[in-house]
Amino acid sequence: EPYGCRRMLWYEKTGAETDFPINNNEHIRRGQFFEPIVARLYKKTTHRKLSKAPVLVDTEFPFIRGMPDRVILTMKDVPSHLLVPGFQRPAPLEIKCPSRRVFMKLRQEGLSEAMILQLQHYIYLLGASFGSFAIFCAEIAEMIHFDQERKEEIIRAIRAEAKAFWE
């Protein structure tokens, strides 16, 4: 499992001491290094105003939380089908800086299921009508981005799974 398991998630969310080493590999370091650069590139490419994101907490279930890399503050140049009435709030932006192989796969096939779930989680916490991924490959200095609309069926499943996880 490239993004961990339920046990690893529990350690991360509770702050408990892990019984395994935390993986701070070159992929994580690359993402941390390039994140501010990719945010500027996304802003320049899309003409959308960005801000750093706060920790987001569900008011009904405070154990459901998340922190996207940025929030999109302006809806300029956002396709109209993504702007759902009643959900005109800041939208999440998640930034990834994968290896060239993974980048090419994402460019060809689109977002992975894990990425879709991550973005829908942030869309839910922000009450947004859409979210966006900025994917940057440092090896070829290329960025692609994907907008994703709010999907209520996925959000309901995320809430149910998160609630069951903590009970």
CSV table of N, CA and C in Angstrom, one decimal:
chain,number,residue,atom,x,y,z
A,1,GLU,N,0.9,-1.2,0.0
A,1,GLU,CA,0.0,0.0,0.0
A,1,GLU,C,0.9,1.2,0.0
A,2,PRO,N,0.9,2.0,-1.1
A,2,PRO,CA,1.9,3.1,-1.2
A,2,PRO,C,1.6,4.3,-0.2
A,3,TYR,N,0.4,4.4,0.3
A,3,TYR,CA,0.0,5.5,1.1
A,3,TYR,C,-0.2,5.1,2.6
A,4,GLY,N,0.1,3.9,2.9
A,4,GLY,CA,0.0,3.4,4.3
A,4,GLY,C,-1.3,2.5,4.5
A,5,CYS,N,-1.6,2.3,5.7
A,5,CYS,CA,-2.7,1.4,6.1
A,5,CYS,C,-3.5,2.1,7.2
A,6,ARG,N,-4.5,1.5,7.7
A,6,ARG,CA,-5.3,2.1,8.8
A,6,ARG,C,-4.5,2.3,10.0
A,7,ARG,N,-3.6,1.3,10.3
A,7,ARG,CA,-2.8,1.4,11.5
A,7,ARG,C,-1.9,2.7,11.5
A,8,MET,N,-1.2,2.9,10.3
A,8,MET,CA,-0.4,4.0,10.1
A,8,MET,C,-1.2,5.3,10.2
A,9,LEU,N,-2.4,5.3,9.7
A,9,LEU,CA,-3.3,6.5,9.8
A,9,LEU,C,-3.6,6.8,11.2
A,10,TRP,N,-3.9,5.7,12.0
A,10,TRP,CA,-4.2,5.9,13.4
A,10,TRP,C,-3.1,6.6,14.1
A,11,TYR,N,-1.8,6.1,13.9
A,11,TYR,CA,-0.7,6.7,14.5
A,11,TYR,C,-0.5,8.2,14.1
A,12,GLU,N,-0.7,8.4,12.9
A,12,GLU,CA,-0.6,9.8,12.4
A,12,GLU,C,-1.6,10.7,13.0
A,13,LYS,N,-2.9,10.3,13.0
A,13,LYS,CA,-4.0,11.1,13.5
A,13,LYS,C,-4.0,11.3,15.0
A,14,THR,N,-3.5,10.3,15.8
A,14,THR,CA,-3.5,10.4,17.2
A,14,THR,C,-2.2,11.0,17.8
A,15,GLY,N,-1.2,11.0,17.0
A,15,GLY,CA,0.1,11.5,17.5
A,15,GLY,C,0.8,10.5,18.3
A,16,ALA,N,0.3,9.2,18.4
A,16,ALA,CA,0.9,8.2,19.2
A,16,ALA,C,2.3,7.8,18.6
A,17,GLU,N,3.2,7.3,19.5
A,17,GLU,CA,4.5,6.8,19.1
A,17,GLU,C,4.4,5.6,18.2
A,18,THR,N,5.0,5.6,17.0
A,18,THR,CA,4.9,4.5,16.1
A,18,THR,C,5.9,3.4,16.5
A,19,ASP,N,5.5,2.2,16.1
A,19,ASP,CA,6.4,1.0,16.3
A,19,ASP,C,7.1,0.6,15.0
A,20,PHE,N,7.2,1.6,14.1
A,20,PHE,CA,7.9,1.4,12.8
A,20,PHE,C,8.5,2.7,12.4
A,21,PRO,N,9.5,2.7,11.6
A,21,PRO,CA,10.2,4.0,11.2
A,21,PRO,C,9.3,4.8,10.2
A,22,ILE,N,9.3,6.1,10.4
A,22,ILE,CA,8.5,7.0,9.5
A,22,ILE,C,9.3,7.1,8.2
A,23,ASN,N,8.7,7.0,7.1
A,23,ASN,CA,9.3,7.0,5.8
A,23,ASN,C,9.5,8.4,5.3
A,24,ASN,N,10.7,8.9,5.5
A,24,ASN,CA,11.0,10.3,5.0
A,24,ASN,C,11.9,10.1,3.8
A,25,ASN,N,11.4,9.6,2.7
A,25,ASN,CA,12.2,9.3,1.5
A,25,ASN,C,12.4,10.4,0.5
A,26,GLU,N,13.1,10.1,-0.5
A,26,GLU,CA,13.3,11.2,-1.5
A,26,GLU,C,12.1,11.7,-2.2
A,27,HIS,N,11.0,10.9,-2.3
A,27,HIS,CA,9.8,11.4,-2.9
A,27,HIS,C,9.1,12.5,-2.0
A,28,ILE,N,9.1,12.2,-0.7
A,28,ILE,CA,8.6,13.2,0.3
A,28,ILE,C,9.4,14.4,0.3
A,29,ARG,N,10.7,14.3,0.3
A,29,ARG,CA,11.6,15.5,0.3
A,29,ARG,C,11.5,16.3,-1.0
A,30,ARG,N,11.3,15.6,-2.1
A,30,ARG,CA,11.1,16.3,-3.4
A,30,ARG,C,9.8,17.1,-3.3
A,31,GLY,N,8.7,16.5,-2.8
A,31,GLY,CA,7.5,17.2,-2.7
A,31,GLY,C,7.5,18.4,-1.8
A,32,GLN,N,8.2,18.3,-0.7
A,32,GLN,CA,8.3,19.4,0.2
A,32,GLN,C,9.1,20.6,-0.4
A,33,PHE,N,10.2,20.2,-1.1
A,33,PHE,CA,11.0,21.2,-1.7
A,33,PHE,C,10.3,22.0,-2.8
A,34,PHE,N,9.6,21.3,-3.7
A,34,PHE,CA,8.9,21.9,-4.8
A,34,PHE,C,7.5,22.5,-4.6
A,35,GLU,N,6.9,22.1,-3.4
A,35,GLU,CA,5.5,22.6,-3.2
A,35,GLU,C,5.3,24.1,-3.4
A,36,PRO,N,6.1,25.0,-2.8
A,36,PRO,CA,5.9,26.4,-3.0
A,36,PRO,C,6.1,26.8,-4.5
A,37,ILE,N,7.0,26.2,-5.2
A,37,ILE,CA,7.3,26.5,-6.6
A,37,ILE,C,6.1,26.1,-7.4
A,38,VAL,N,5.6,24.9,-7.1
A,38,VAL,CA,4.4,24.4,-7.9
A,38,VAL,C,3.2,25.3,-7.6
A,39,ALA,N,3.0,25.7,-6.4
A,39,ALA,CA,1.9,26.6,-6.1
A,39,ALA,C,2.0,27.9,-6.9
A,40,ARG,N,3.1,28.5,-7.0
A,40,ARG,CA,3.3,29.7,-7.8
A,40,ARG,C,3.0,29.4,-9.3
A,41,LEU,N,3.5,28.3,-9.8
A,41,LEU,CA,3.3,27.9,-11.2
A,41,LEU,C,1.8,27.6,-11.5
A,42,TYR,N,1.1,27.0,-10.5
A,42,TYR,CA,-0.3,26.8,-10.7
A,42,TYR,C,-1.1,28.1,-10.7
A,43,LYS,N,-0.7,29.0,-9.8
A,43,LYS,CA,-1.4,30.3,-9.8
A,43,LYS,C,-1.2,31.1,-11.1
A,44,LYS,N,0.1,31.0,-11.6
A,44,LYS,CA,0.4,31.7,-12.9
A,44,LYS,C,-0.4,31.1,-14.0
A,45,THR,N,-0.5,29.7,-14.1
A,45,THR,CA,-1.1,29.0,-15.1
A,45,THR,C,-2.6,29.2,-15.1
A,46,THR,N,-3.2,29.1,-14.0
A,46,THR,CA,-4.7,29.1,-13.9
A,46,THR,C,-5.3,30.5,-13.5
A,47,HIS,N,-4.5,31.4,-13.1
A,47,HIS,CA,-5.0,32.8,-12.7
A,47,HIS,C,-5.9,32.7,-11.5
A,48,ARG,N,-5.7,31.7,-10.7
A,48,ARG,CA,-6.4,31.5,-9.4
A,48,ARG,C,-5.6,32.0,-8.3
A,49,LYS,N,-6.2,32.8,-7.4
A,49,LYS,CA,-5.5,33.2,-6.2
A,49,LYS,C,-5.5,32.1,-5.1
A,50,LEU,N,-4.3,31.9,-4.5
A,50,LEU,CA,-4.1,30.8,-3.5
A,50,LEU,C,-3.7,31.4,-2.2
A,51,SER,N,-4.0,30.6,-1.2
A,51,SER,CA,-3.5,30.9,0.2
A,51,SER,C,-3.1,29.6,0.8
A,52,LYS,N,-2.3,29.6,1.8
A,52,LYS,CA,-1.9,28.4,2.6
A,52,LYS,C,-3.2,28.0,3.3
A,53,ALA,N,-3.3,26.7,3.5
A,53,ALA,CA,-4.5,26.1,4.1
A,53,ALA,C,-4.4,25.9,5.6
A,54,PRO,N,-5.5,26.2,6.3
A,54,PRO,CA,-5.4,25.9,7.7
A,54,PRO,C,-5.8,24.4,7.9
A,55,VAL,N,-5.6,23.9,9.1
A,55,VAL,CA,-6.1,22.6,9.4
A,55,VAL,C,-7.7,22.7,9.4
A,56,LEU,N,-8.3,21.8,8.7
A,56,LEU,CA,-9.7,21.7,8.5
A,56,LEU,C,-10.3,20.7,9.4
A,57,VAL,N,-11.4,21.0,10.2
A,57,VAL,CA,-12.0,20.1,11.1
A,57,VAL,C,-13.5,20.1,10.9
A,58,ASP,N,-14.0,18.9,10.8
A,58,ASP,CA,-15.5,18.7,10.7
A,58,ASP,C,-16.1,19.1,12.0
A,59,THR,N,-17.2,20.0,12.0
A,59,THR,CA,-17.8,20.5,13.2
A,59,THR,C,-18.6,19.4,13.9
A,60,GLU,N,-19.2,18.4,13.1
A,60,GLU,CA,-19.9,17.4,13.8
A,60,GLU,C,-19.1,16.2,14.3
A,61,PHE,N,-18.0,15.9,13.5
A,61,PHE,CA,-17.1,14.8,13.9
A,61,PHE,C,-15.7,15.4,13.9
A,62,PRO,N,-15.2,16.0,15.1
A,62,PRO,CA,-14.0,16.7,15.1
A,62,PRO,C,-12.7,15.8,14.9
A,63,PHE,N,-12.9,14.5,14.9
A,63,PHE,CA,-11.8,13.6,14.5
A,63,PHE,C,-11.6,13.5,13.0
A,64,ILE,N,-12.5,14.1,12.2
A,64,ILE,CA,-12.3,14.1,10.8
A,64,ILE,C,-11.7,15.5,10.5
A,65,ARG,N,-10.5,15.4,10.0
A,65,ARG,CA,-9.7,16.6,9.7
A,65,ARG,C,-8.8,16.4,8.6
A,66,GLY,N,-8.2,17.5,8.1
A,66,GLY,CA,-7.3,17.4,7.0
A,66,GLY,C,-6.7,18.7,6.7
A,67,MET,N,-5.6,18.7,5.9
A,67,MET,CA,-4.9,20.0,5.6
A,67,MET,C,-4.4,19.9,4.2
A,68,PRO,N,-5.2,20.5,3.2
A,68,PRO,CA,-4.7,20.5,1.9
A,68,PRO,C,-3.5,21.4,1.8
A,69,ASP,N,-2.7,21.3,0.7
A,69,ASP,CA,-1.5,22.1,0.5
A,69,ASP,C,-1.8,23.6,0.4
A,70,ARG,N,-2.9,24.0,-0.3
A,70,ARG,CA,-3.3,25.3,-0.5
A,70,ARG,C,-4.9,25.3,-0.6
A,71,VAL,N,-5.5,26.6,-0.5
A,71,VAL,CA,-6.9,26.7,-0.9
A,71,VAL,C,-6.9,27.7,-2.0
A,72,ILE,N,-7.9,27.5,-2.9
A,72,ILE,CA,-8.1,28.4,-4.1
A,72,ILE,C,-9.1,29.4,-3.6
A,73,LEU,N,-8.8,30.7,-3.7
A,73,LEU,CA,-9.6,31.7,-3.1
A,73,LEU,C,-10.5,32.4,-4.2
A,74,THR,N,-10.1,32.4,-5.4
A,74,THR,CA,-10.8,33.0,-6.5
A,74,THR,C,-11.3,31.9,-7.5
A,75,MET,N,-12.5,32.2,-8.0
A,75,MET,CA,-13.1,31.2,-8.9
A,75,MET,C,-12.9,31.6,-10.4
A,76,LYS,N,-11.9,32.5,-10.6
A,76,LYS,CA,-11.6,33.0,-12.0
A,76,LYS,C,-11.2,31.8,-12.8
A,77,ASP,N,-11.7,31.7,-14.0
A,77,ASP,CA,-11.3,30.7,-15.0
A,77,ASP,C,-11.7,29.3,-14.5
A,78,VAL,N,-12.6,29.1,-13.6
A,78,VAL,CA,-13.1,27.8,-13.2
A,78,VAL,C,-14.3,27.5,-14.1
A,79,PRO,N,-14.3,26.3,-14.7
A,79,PRO,CA,-15.4,25.9,-15.6
A,79,PRO,C,-16.7,26.0,-14.8
A,80,SER,N,-17.7,26.5,-15.5
A,80,SER,CA,-19.0,26.7,-14.8
A,80,SER,C,-19.6,25.5,-14.2
A,81,HIS,N,-19.4,24.3,-14.9
A,81,HIS,CA,-20.0,23.1,-14.3
A,81,HIS,C,-19.5,22.7,-13.0
A,82,LEU,N,-18.3,23.3,-12.6
A,82,LEU,CA,-17.7,23.0,-11.3
A,82,LEU,C,-18.3,23.9,-10.2
A,83,LEU,N,-19.0,24.9,-10.5
A,83,LEU,CA,-19.5,25.9,-9.6
A,83,LEU,C,-20.9,25.6,-9.2
A,84,VAL,N,-21.1,24.8,-8.1
A,84,VAL,CA,-22.4,24.3,-7.7
A,84,VAL,C,-23.0,25.4,-6.8
A,85,PRO,N,-24.2,25.8,-7.0
A,85,PRO,CA,-24.9,26.8,-6.1
A,85,PRO,C,-24.9,26.3,-4.7
A,86,GLY,N,-24.6,27.1,-3.7
A,86,GLY,CA,-24.5,26.8,-2.3
A,86,GLY,C,-23.2,26.3,-1.9
A,87,PHE,N,-22.2,26.1,-2.8
A,87,PHE,CA,-20.9,25.6,-2.4
A,87,PHE,C,-19.8,26.6,-3.0
A,88,GLN,N,-20.1,27.9,-2.9
A,88,GLN,CA,-19.2,28.9,-3.4
A,88,GLN,C,-18.2,29.3,-2.3
A,89,ARG,N,-17.4,28.3,-1.9
A,89,ARG,CA,-16.4,28.6,-0.9
A,89,ARG,C,-15.0,28.3,-1.4
A,90,PRO,N,-13.9,28.6,-0.7
A,90,PRO,CA,-12.6,28.3,-1.2
A,90,PRO,C,-12.5,26.8,-1.5
A,91,ALA,N,-11.7,26.4,-2.5
A,91,ALA,CA,-11.6,25.1,-2.9
A,91,ALA,C,-10.2,24.6,-2.6
A,92,PRO,N,-10.0,23.3,-2.3
A,92,PRO,CA,-8.7,22.7,-2.0
A,92,PRO,C,-7.8,22.6,-3.2
A,93,LEU,N,-6.5,22.8,-3.0
A,93,LEU,CA,-5.5,22.5,-4.0
A,93,LEU,C,-4.5,21.5,-3.4
A,94,GLU,N,-4.3,20.4,-4.0
A,94,GLU,CA,-3.3,19.4,-3.5
A,94,GLU,C,-2.2,19.4,-4.5
A,95,ILE,N,-1.0,19.4,-4.0
A,95,ILE,CA,0.2,19.4,-4.9
A,95,ILE,C,1.0,18.1,-4.8
A,96,LYS,N,1.3,17.5,-5.9
A,96,LYS,CA,2.1,16.3,-5.9
A,96,LYS,C,3.3,16.5,-6.8
A,97,CYS,N,4.4,16.0,-6.5
A,97,CYS,CA,5.7,16.1,-7.3
A,97,CYS,C,6.2,14.7,-7.4
A,98,PRO,N,5.6,13.8,-8.2
A,98,PRO,CA,6.0,12.4,-8.4
A,98,PRO,C,7.2,12.3,-9.3
A,99,SER,N,7.7,11.1,-9.3
A,99,SER,CA,8.8,10.7,-10.3
A,99,SER,C,8.3,10.8,-11.7
A,100,ARG,N,9.2,10.8,-12.6
A,100,ARG,CA,8.8,10.9,-14.0
A,100,ARG,C,7.8,9.8,-14.4
A,101,ARG,N,8.1,8.6,-14.0
A,101,ARG,CA,7.3,7.4,-14.4
A,101,ARG,C,5.9,7.6,-13.9
A,102,VAL,N,5.7,8.0,-12.6
A,102,VAL,CA,4.4,8.2,-12.0
A,102,VAL,C,3.7,9.4,-12.7
A,103,PHE,N,4.4,10.5,-13.0
A,103,PHE,CA,3.9,11.6,-13.7
A,103,PHE,C,3.3,11.2,-15.0
A,104,MET,N,4.1,10.5,-15.8
A,104,MET,CA,3.6,10.1,-17.1
A,104,MET,C,2.3,9.2,-17.0
A,105,LYS,N,2.3,8.4,-16.0
A,105,LYS,CA,1.1,7.5,-15.8
A,105,LYS,C,-0.1,8.4,-15.5
A,106,LEU,N,0.1,9.4,-14.6
A,106,LEU,CA,-1.0,10.3,-14.2
A,106,LEU,C,-1.5,11.1,-15.4
A,107,ARG,N,-0.5,11.6,-16.2
A,107,ARG,CA,-0.9,12.3,-17.4
A,107,ARG,C,-1.7,11.5,-18.4
A,108,GLN,N,-1.3,10.2,-18.5
A,108,GLN,CA,-2.0,9.4,-19.4
A,108,GLN,C,-3.4,8.8,-18.9
A,109,GLU,N,-3.4,8.5,-17.6
A,109,GLU,CA,-4.6,7.8,-17.0
A,109,GLU,C,-5.4,8.6,-16.1
A,110,GLY,N,-4.9,9.8,-15.7
A,110,GLY,CA,-5.7,10.6,-14.7
A,110,GLY,C,-5.4,10.2,-13.3
A,111,LEU,N,-6.1,10.8,-12.4
A,111,LEU,CA,-5.9,10.7,-10.9
A,111,LEU,C,-6.1,9.2,-10.5
A,112,SER,N,-5.3,8.8,-9.5
A,112,SER,CA,-5.5,7.5,-8.9
A,112,SER,C,-6.7,7.5,-8.0
A,113,GLU,N,-7.2,6.4,-7.6
A,113,GLU,CA,-8.4,6.3,-6.6
A,113,GLU,C,-8.0,7.0,-5.3
A,114,ALA,N,-6.8,6.7,-4.8
A,114,ALA,CA,-6.3,7.3,-3.6
A,114,ALA,C,-6.3,8.9,-3.7
A,115,MET,N,-5.9,9.4,-4.8
A,115,MET,CA,-5.8,10.8,-5.0
A,115,MET,C,-7.2,11.4,-5.0
A,116,ILE,N,-8.2,10.7,-5.7
A,116,ILE,CA,-9.5,11.2,-5.8
A,116,ILE,C,-10.1,11.2,-4.4
A,117,LEU,N,-9.9,10.2,-3.6
A,117,LEU,CA,-10.4,10.2,-2.2
A,117,LEU,C,-9.8,11.3,-1.4
A,118,GLN,N,-8.5,11.5,-1.5
A,118,GLN,CA,-7.9,12.6,-0.8
A,118,GLN,C,-8.5,14.0,-1.1
A,119,LEU,N,-8.7,14.2,-2.4
A,119,LEU,CA,-9.3,15.5,-2.8
A,119,LEU,C,-10.7,15.6,-2.4
A,120,GLN,N,-11.5,14.6,-2.5
A,120,GLN,CA,-12.9,14.6,-2.1
A,120,GLN,C,-13.0,14.9,-0.6
A,121,HIS,N,-12.1,14.3,0.2
A,121,HIS,CA,-12.0,14.6,1.6
A,121,HIS,C,-11.9,16.0,1.9
A,122,TYR,N,-11.0,16.7,1.2
A,122,TYR,CA,-10.7,18.1,1.4
A,122,TYR,C,-11.9,19.0,0.9
A,123,ILE,N,-12.5,18.6,-0.2
A,123,ILE,CA,-13.7,19.2,-0.7
A,123,ILE,C,-14.8,19.2,0.3
A,124,TYR,N,-15.0,18.1,0.9
A,124,TYR,CA,-16.0,17.9,2.0
A,124,TYR,C,-15.7,18.8,3.1
A,125,LEU,N,-14.5,18.8,3.6
A,125,LEU,CA,-14.1,19.6,4.8
A,125,LEU,C,-14.3,21.1,4.6
A,126,LEU,N,-14.0,21.6,3.3
A,126,LEU,CA,-14.1,23.0,3.0
A,126,LEU,C,-15.5,23.4,2.6
A,127,GLY,N,-16.4,22.4,2.3
A,127,GLY,CA,-17.7,22.7,1.8
A,127,GLY,C,-17.6,23.3,0.4
A,128,ALA,N,-16.6,22.8,-0.4
A,128,ALA,CA,-16.4,23.4,-1.7
A,128,ALA,C,-17.2,22.6,-2.8
A,129,SER,N,-17.3,23.2,-3.9
A,129,SER,CA,-17.9,22.6,-5.1
A,129,SER,C,-17.0,21.8,-5.9
A,130,PHE,N,-15.7,22.0,-5.8
A,130,PHE,CA,-14.6,21.3,-6.5
A,130,PHE,C,-13.3,21.4,-5.8
A,131,GLY,N,-12.3,20.7,-6.3
A,131,GLY,CA,-11.0,20.8,-5.8
A,131,GLY,C,-10.0,20.6,-7.0
A,132,SER,N,-8.8,20.8,-6.8
A,132,SER,CA,-7.8,20.7,-7.9
A,132,SER,C,-6.5,20.1,-7.4
A,133,PHE,N,-5.9,19.3,-8.3
A,133,PHE,CA,-4.6,18.7,-8.1
A,133,PHE,C,-3.6,19.4,-9.1
A,134,ALA,N,-2.5,19.8,-8.6
A,134,ALA,CA,-1.4,20.3,-9.4
A,134,ALA,C,-0.3,19.2,-9.3
A,135,ILE,N,0.1,18.6,-10.4
A,135,ILE,CA,1.1,17.5,-10.5
A,135,ILE,C,2.3,18.1,-11.2
A,136,PHE,N,3.4,18.0,-10.6
A,136,PHE,CA,4.6,18.6,-11.2
A,136,PHE,C,5.7,17.5,-11.3
A,137,CYS,N,6.4,17.4,-12.4
A,137,CYS,CA,7.5,16.5,-12.6
A,137,CYS,C,8.8,17.4,-12.7
A,138,ALA,N,9.6,17.3,-11.7
A,138,ALA,CA,10.8,18.1,-11.7
A,138,ALA,C,11.8,17.7,-12.8
A,139,GLU,N,11.8,16.4,-13.2
A,139,GLU,CA,12.7,15.9,-14.2
A,139,GLU,C,12.5,16.5,-15.5
A,140,ILE,N,11.3,16.8,-15.8
A,140,ILE,CA,11.0,17.4,-17.2
A,140,ILE,C,10.4,18.9,-17.0
A,141,ALA,N,10.4,19.4,-15.8
A,141,ALA,CA,9.9,20.7,-15.5
A,141,ALA,C,8.5,21.0,-16.2
A,142,GLU,N,7.6,20.0,-15.9
A,142,GLU,CA,6.2,20.1,-16.5
A,142,GLU,C,5.2,20.0,-15.4
A,143,MET,N,4.1,20.8,-15.5
A,143,MET,CA,3.0,20.7,-14.5
A,143,MET,C,1.7,20.4,-15.3
A,144,ILE,N,0.9,19.5,-14.8
A,144,ILE,CA,-0.5,19.3,-15.3
A,144,ILE,C,-1.4,19.6,-14.1
A,145,HIS,N,-2.6,19.9,-14.3
A,145,HIS,CA,-3.6,20.0,-13.2
A,145,HIS,C,-4.9,19.4,-13.6
A,146,PHE,N,-5.6,18.9,-12.6
A,146,PHE,CA,-6.9,18.3,-12.7
A,146,PHE,C,-7.8,18.9,-11.8
A,147,ASP,N,-9.0,19.4,-12.3
A,147,ASP,CA,-10.1,19.9,-11.5
A,147,ASP,C,-11.0,18.7,-11.3
A,148,GLN,N,-11.6,18.6,-10.1
A,148,GLN,CA,-12.5,17.5,-9.8
A,148,GLN,C,-13.7,18.1,-9.1
A,149,GLU,N,-14.9,17.7,-9.6
A,149,GLU,CA,-16.1,18.2,-9.0
A,149,GLU,C,-16.4,17.5,-7.7
A,150,ARG,N,-17.3,18.1,-6.9
A,150,ARG,CA,-17.7,17.5,-5.7
A,150,ARG,C,-18.6,16.3,-6.0
A,151,LYS,N,-18.3,15.2,-5.3
A,151,LYS,CA,-19.1,13.9,-5.5
A,151,LYS,C,-19.7,13.5,-4.2
A,152,GLU,N,-21.0,13.7,-4.0
A,152,GLU,CA,-21.6,13.5,-2.7
A,152,GLU,C,-21.6,12.0,-2.3
A,153,GLU,N,-21.7,11.1,-3.3
A,153,GLU,CA,-21.6,9.7,-2.9
A,153,GLU,C,-20.3,9.3,-2.3
A,154,ILE,N,-19.2,9.8,-2.8
A,154,ILE,CA,-17.9,9.6,-2.2
A,154,ILE,C,-17.7,10.2,-0.9
A,155,ILE,N,-18.2,11.4,-0.7
A,155,ILE,CA,-18.2,12.2,0.5
A,155,ILE,C,-19.0,11.4,1.6
A,156,ARG,N,-20.1,10.9,1.3
A,156,ARG,CA,-20.9,10.1,2.3
A,156,ARG,C,-20.1,8.9,2.7
A,157,ALA,N,-19.4,8.2,1.8
A,157,ALA,CA,-18.6,7.0,2.1
A,157,ALA,C,-17.4,7.4,3.0
A,158,ILE,N,-16.8,8.5,2.7
A,158,ILE,CA,-15.7,9.0,3.5
A,158,ILE,C,-16.1,9.3,4.9
A,159,ARG,N,-17.2,10.0,5.1
A,159,ARG,CA,-17.7,10.3,6.4
A,159,ARG,C,-18.1,9.0,7.2
A,160,ALA,N,-18.7,8.0,6.5
A,160,ALA,CA,-19.1,6.8,7.2
A,160,ALA,C,-17.9,6.0,7.6
A,161,GLU,N,-16.9,5.9,6.7
A,161,GLU,CA,-15.7,5.2,7.0
A,161,GLU,C,-14.9,5.8,8.1
A,162,ALA,N,-14.8,7.1,8.1
A,162,ALA,CA,-14.1,7.9,9.2
A,162,ALA,C,-14.7,7.7,10.5
A,163,LYS,N,-16.1,7.7,10.5
A,163,LYS,CA,-16.8,7.5,11.8
A,163,LYS,C,-16.6,6.1,12.3
A,164,ALA,N,-16.7,5.1,11.4
A,164,ALA,CA,-16.5,3.7,11.8
A,164,ALA,C,-15.1,3.5,12.3
A,165,PHE,N,-14.1,4.1,11.7
A,165,PHE,CA,-12.7,4.0,12.0
A,165,PHE,C,-12.5,4.4,13.5
A,166,TRP,N,-13.1,5.5,13.9
A,166,TRP,CA,-12.9,6.0,15.3
A,166,TRP,C,-13.8,5.4,16.3
A,167,GLU,N,-14.8,4.7,15.9
A,167,GLU,CA,-15.7,4.1,16.9
A,167,GLU,C,-15.2,2.8,17.5
